[in-house]
XYZ file of C-alpha atoms in Angstrom:
338
model
C 0.000 0.000 0.000
C 1.387 3.384 -1.025
C -1.122 5.552 0.858
C -0.381 6.473 4.456
C -2.281 4.442 7.047
C -2.564 5.226 10.742
C -2.343 2.149 12.956
C -2.635 1.737 16.704
C -2.631 -1.495 18.708
C -4.217 -2.122 22.110
C -1.931 -2.599 25.151
C -2.708 -6.321 25.192
C -1.753 -6.538 21.464
C -5.038 -8.274 20.573
C -6.713 -5.479 18.586
C -5.385 -3.045 15.993
C -7.210 -0.003 14.596
C -6.472 1.282 11.086
C -7.488 4.673 9.636
C -6.512 6.218 6.318
C -6.516 9.740 7.769
C -7.164 11.585 11.007
C -8.588 14.864 9.672
C -12.221 14.801 8.582
C -13.572 17.892 6.850
C -16.813 19.594 7.835
C -18.279 21.074 4.659
C -21.130 22.715 6.668
C -23.882 20.608 5.051
C -21.995 17.302 5.414
C -18.917 15.810 7.104
C -16.500 13.297 5.637
C -17.240 9.754 6.802
C -14.868 7.919 9.140
C -13.873 4.653 7.481
C -11.331 2.139 8.730
C -10.596 -1.430 9.779
C -10.287 -3.383 13.018
C -7.918 -6.380 13.124
C -8.696 -8.853 15.944
C -6.825 -11.906 17.214
C -9.369 -14.734 16.653
C -8.267 -16.615 19.795
C -8.942 -13.478 21.834
C -12.254 -12.729 20.102
C -13.853 -16.174 20.657
C -17.652 -15.684 20.779
C -17.572 -11.997 21.617
C -18.546 -9.053 19.430
C -16.391 -6.342 17.899
C -17.515 -2.737 18.393
C -16.251 0.653 17.220
C -17.395 3.885 18.876
C -17.044 7.568 18.031
C -17.027 10.011 20.933
C -17.048 13.799 20.848
C -16.108 15.131 24.267
C -15.602 18.507 25.914
C -12.866 18.775 28.529
C -12.650 21.750 30.874
C -10.195 21.224 33.700
C -6.809 19.649 34.394
C -6.140 15.972 34.994
C -4.489 16.647 38.338
C -7.742 18.046 39.718
C -9.690 14.841 39.139
C -8.808 13.470 42.588
C -10.665 16.446 44.061
C -13.634 15.997 41.736
C -12.996 19.394 40.202
C -12.161 18.628 36.589
C -14.905 18.630 34.022
C -15.446 16.340 31.046
C -18.697 15.905 29.178
C -19.483 13.572 26.303
C -21.299 15.657 23.719
C -21.897 12.728 21.384
C -21.408 8.952 21.545
C -22.240 6.508 18.768
C -21.309 2.809 18.725
C -21.549 0.374 15.806
C -21.259 -3.406 15.904
C -18.593 -4.412 13.403
C -18.692 -8.196 13.931
C -20.707 -10.359 13.696
C -22.847 -8.683 11.022
C -26.110 -7.235 12.358
C -28.172 -7.890 9.243
C -28.199 -4.262 8.192
C -27.302 -3.510 4.613
C -23.546 -3.225 4.273
C -21.949 -0.222 2.649
C -19.558 -0.893 -0.231
C -15.999 -1.036 1.007
C -13.858 2.011 0.323
C -10.609 1.689 -1.589
C -8.679 1.836 1.697
C -10.748 -0.972 3.198
C -10.347 -3.168 0.108
C -6.584 -2.783 0.240
C -6.437 -3.481 3.990
C -8.572 -6.631 3.689
C -6.150 -8.000 1.095
C -3.209 -7.273 3.373
C -4.643 -8.164 6.799
C -6.832 -11.160 6.000
C -10.197 -12.507 7.138
C -10.026 -11.239 10.726
C -9.960 -7.601 9.622
C -13.404 -6.011 9.856
C -14.382 -2.772 8.051
C -16.435 -0.013 9.677
C -18.008 3.296 8.634
C -19.216 6.032 10.986
C -20.953 9.248 9.976
C -20.125 12.397 11.964
C -23.259 14.559 12.450
C -23.110 18.093 11.057
C -24.325 19.683 14.297
C -21.228 18.695 16.292
C -18.443 21.203 16.988
C -15.116 21.151 15.221
C -12.007 20.107 17.144
C -10.693 22.944 19.314
C -7.844 23.020 21.840
C -7.182 25.784 24.369
C -3.444 26.406 24.391
C -1.957 25.368 27.765
C 0.386 27.546 29.751
C 4.054 26.647 30.393
C 3.243 25.028 33.757
C 0.050 23.214 32.764
C 0.089 19.406 32.769
C -2.266 16.743 31.456
C -4.677 16.943 28.567
C -5.561 20.359 27.183
C -9.008 21.860 27.570
C -11.144 21.760 24.468
C -13.280 19.615 22.173
C -11.885 16.358 20.784
C -13.042 13.298 18.834
C -11.990 9.740 19.608
C -12.442 6.481 17.691
C -12.317 3.410 19.947
C -12.369 -0.296 19.041
C -13.044 -3.048 21.599
C -14.374 -6.588 22.054
C -17.204 -7.360 24.467
C -20.172 -9.661 25.016
C -22.428 -6.597 25.085
C -22.287 -2.808 25.445
C -23.054 -2.968 29.172
C -19.739 -4.667 29.844
C -16.991 -2.521 31.394
C -14.188 -1.941 28.918
C -10.635 -1.751 30.247
C -8.021 0.417 28.566
C -5.649 -2.494 27.990
C -8.383 -4.354 26.082
C -9.285 -1.486 23.767
C -7.554 0.771 21.258
C -8.186 4.483 20.749
C -7.192 7.070 18.164
C -7.852 10.804 18.350
C -9.178 12.295 15.122
C -10.031 15.872 14.161
C -13.157 17.408 12.675
C -11.866 20.439 10.789
C -13.829 23.339 9.353
C -13.767 24.012 5.640
C -14.941 27.499 4.754
C -18.108 27.594 2.636
C -17.802 28.727 -0.985
C -20.851 30.969 -0.733
C -19.827 33.932 1.393
C -21.511 37.165 2.352
C -20.504 40.740 1.734
C -17.041 41.899 2.725
C -17.176 43.524 6.199
C -16.921 47.288 6.422
C -17.408 49.935 9.073
C -17.005 53.640 9.627
C -16.900 56.022 12.549
C -16.760 59.770 13.118
C -15.104 61.727 15.922
C -15.758 65.349 16.744
C -13.045 67.265 18.611
C -13.341 70.426 20.639
C -12.002 73.497 18.867
C -12.631 71.854 15.478
C -15.722 72.687 13.478
C -15.573 69.558 11.341
C -15.026 65.895 12.312
C -12.440 63.222 11.668
C -13.940 60.427 9.569
C -12.567 56.860 9.412
C -13.696 54.184 6.955
C -12.328 50.645 6.852
C -13.221 47.503 4.931
C -11.877 44.057 4.094
C -11.635 42.735 0.549
C -13.700 39.623 1.458
C -15.534 37.959 4.347
C -13.519 34.760 4.900
C -9.770 34.147 5.000
C -7.951 30.818 5.076
C -5.074 29.897 7.385
C -1.859 31.509 6.174
C -3.682 34.006 3.964
C -2.798 37.704 4.240
C -5.630 40.017 5.312
C -5.910 43.261 3.341
C -7.539 46.162 5.209
C -8.667 49.123 3.106
C -8.503 52.355 5.105
C -9.728 55.828 4.217
C -9.225 58.745 6.613
C -10.882 62.081 5.956
C -9.343 64.547 8.381
C -11.365 67.765 8.385
C -10.035 68.825 11.801
C -7.094 70.976 12.821
C -5.364 67.961 14.383
C -2.754 65.631 12.895
C -3.121 61.853 12.857
C 0.253 60.572 14.044
C -0.128 56.823 13.934
C -2.411 54.020 12.736
C -2.753 50.942 14.947
C -4.314 47.722 13.677
C -5.091 44.754 15.922
C -6.946 41.437 15.675
C -8.497 39.831 18.754
C -9.614 36.238 19.085
C -12.852 36.013 21.087
C -13.518 32.600 22.683
C -16.859 31.732 24.318
C -16.879 28.601 26.497
C -20.654 28.125 26.376
C -21.099 24.509 27.487
C -20.027 24.756 31.092
C -18.641 27.977 32.489
C -19.971 30.735 30.205
C -16.437 32.128 30.256
C -15.526 34.602 27.542
C -11.912 35.329 26.628
C -10.478 37.947 24.323
C -6.826 37.636 23.340
C -4.891 39.767 20.884
C -3.325 37.605 18.168
C -1.912 40.496 16.123
C -1.028 44.109 16.873
C 0.874 46.364 14.495
C 1.483 50.114 14.405
C 2.127 52.186 11.288
C 3.737 55.642 11.438
C 1.469 57.187 8.828
C 0.719 60.894 9.295
C -2.488 62.486 8.087
C -2.305 66.260 8.124
C -5.165 68.571 9.062
C -7.748 69.131 6.313
C -6.523 66.257 4.156
C -7.528 62.782 2.953
C -5.513 59.581 3.257
C -6.089 56.124 1.748
C -4.003 52.992 2.134
C -4.281 49.194 2.105
C -2.658 47.563 5.129
C -1.635 43.904 4.857
C -1.396 41.778 8.014
C -1.087 38.055 8.763
C -2.035 36.670 12.204
C -0.222 33.382 12.918
C 0.183 30.950 15.787
C 3.983 31.276 15.603
C 3.771 34.698 17.230
C 1.333 33.602 19.949
C 2.675 30.344 21.378
C 3.053 31.690 24.936
C -0.562 32.838 25.332
C -2.419 30.515 27.682
C -6.039 29.825 26.751
C -5.710 30.789 23.091
C -8.081 28.679 20.976
C -6.366 26.465 18.391
C -7.625 23.972 15.859
C -7.617 20.558 17.547
C -4.074 19.255 17.923
C -2.874 15.730 17.233
C 0.175 14.321 18.998
C 3.490 15.383 17.426
C 1.709 17.613 14.895
C 1.468 21.384 14.725
C -1.793 23.259 14.326
C -3.240 26.733 13.629
C -5.212 29.443 15.320
C -8.757 28.099 15.688
C -11.118 28.601 12.778
C -14.147 30.809 13.232
C -17.165 28.832 14.419
C -19.828 28.683 11.720
C -23.257 28.736 13.374
C -25.984 26.991 11.427
C -29.601 28.075 11.979
C -31.372 26.137 14.710
C -28.263 24.593 16.316
C -28.006 24.802 20.102
C -24.869 26.808 20.904
C -24.217 24.776 24.056
C -23.704 21.635 21.985
C -20.806 23.374 20.230
C -18.902 23.726 23.510
C -16.550 26.508 22.403
C -17.397 29.357 20.030
C -14.548 31.196 18.315
C -14.691 34.489 16.434
C -12.288 37.266 15.462
C -12.537 41.030 15.815
C -10.433 43.468 13.834
C -9.881 46.911 15.372
C -8.396 50.012 13.821
C -7.275 52.904 16.036
C -6.006 56.336 15.060
C -3.633 58.197 17.366
C -4.054 61.944 17.000
C -2.018 64.895 18.245
C -2.766 66.064 21.797
C -3.795 62.526 22.736
C -6.979 60.668 22.043
C -7.939 57.500 20.230
C -10.375 57.172 17.360
C -11.836 54.163 15.637
C -13.098 50.717 16.420
C -13.676 48.485 13.442
C -15.092 45.037 14.045
C -15.078 42.405 11.319
C -14.791 38.607 11.126
């Protein structure tokens, strides 16, 4: 097989879980299906059944607090399918990955398919601080394979195998109007105001894509604009448990552009917020992180009509602000856009 396959074996070496990928894309109206294989030692299986479950869980609290009953973990979604023996339901055609794995692994490899509902949140991790230990807070997805006589049986870690996967957001192709805003400031001793207009060239930006901010300043006052400051804040709402709301600056840049009294100024500012400049900020929301892999700043949460916000666990949005520093002090401007 030339394609990459992710494999993990249970501690007792009796079960192995195979997946062709660990990132599953949410296209808003549908999510890519989880397809894989479970390889079981027939002597270990005997007359028991083979199950695969998908869990979406929200974790809020550190592992070391569990002994005090203070940590918080909630299963948002749990779905289990019986892989073997067949249940009589109509089987789905095997994917190319499953066909190749059956040829390689033999008759004791069992295929499975699990659909991820569209109303579940995407994977999000809150960046831990330097002294934090244990699993990070956030929303994660886990695929687990195990053998049991029935689903009521207690499953031990050594007899099961688990793999963390990610549900990642793909921006929709149909977008709205590009955000824009304007504000006016009247100063004492000036008959006319200072007018600020700002807009983005589109509504949605991808990771690693430069943001272009169109700025127009109409200065009808007797003051001089000394500096333009542009910042982007990430706003994180933890809605499932604590109703906490965090705002953290992920980009802040100043530009020494002067705008004289009774003049007009236009310019396009280009900025690029990245995780590389924010790795020390505790609590910053990131796209769900897999072990030994890097990630990005969390994608904006896309809210579909009728979905309960609490089910999403963590809501992420971004706010762009533009400030003008004028002579004799004072700040003007507050542009908010996604």
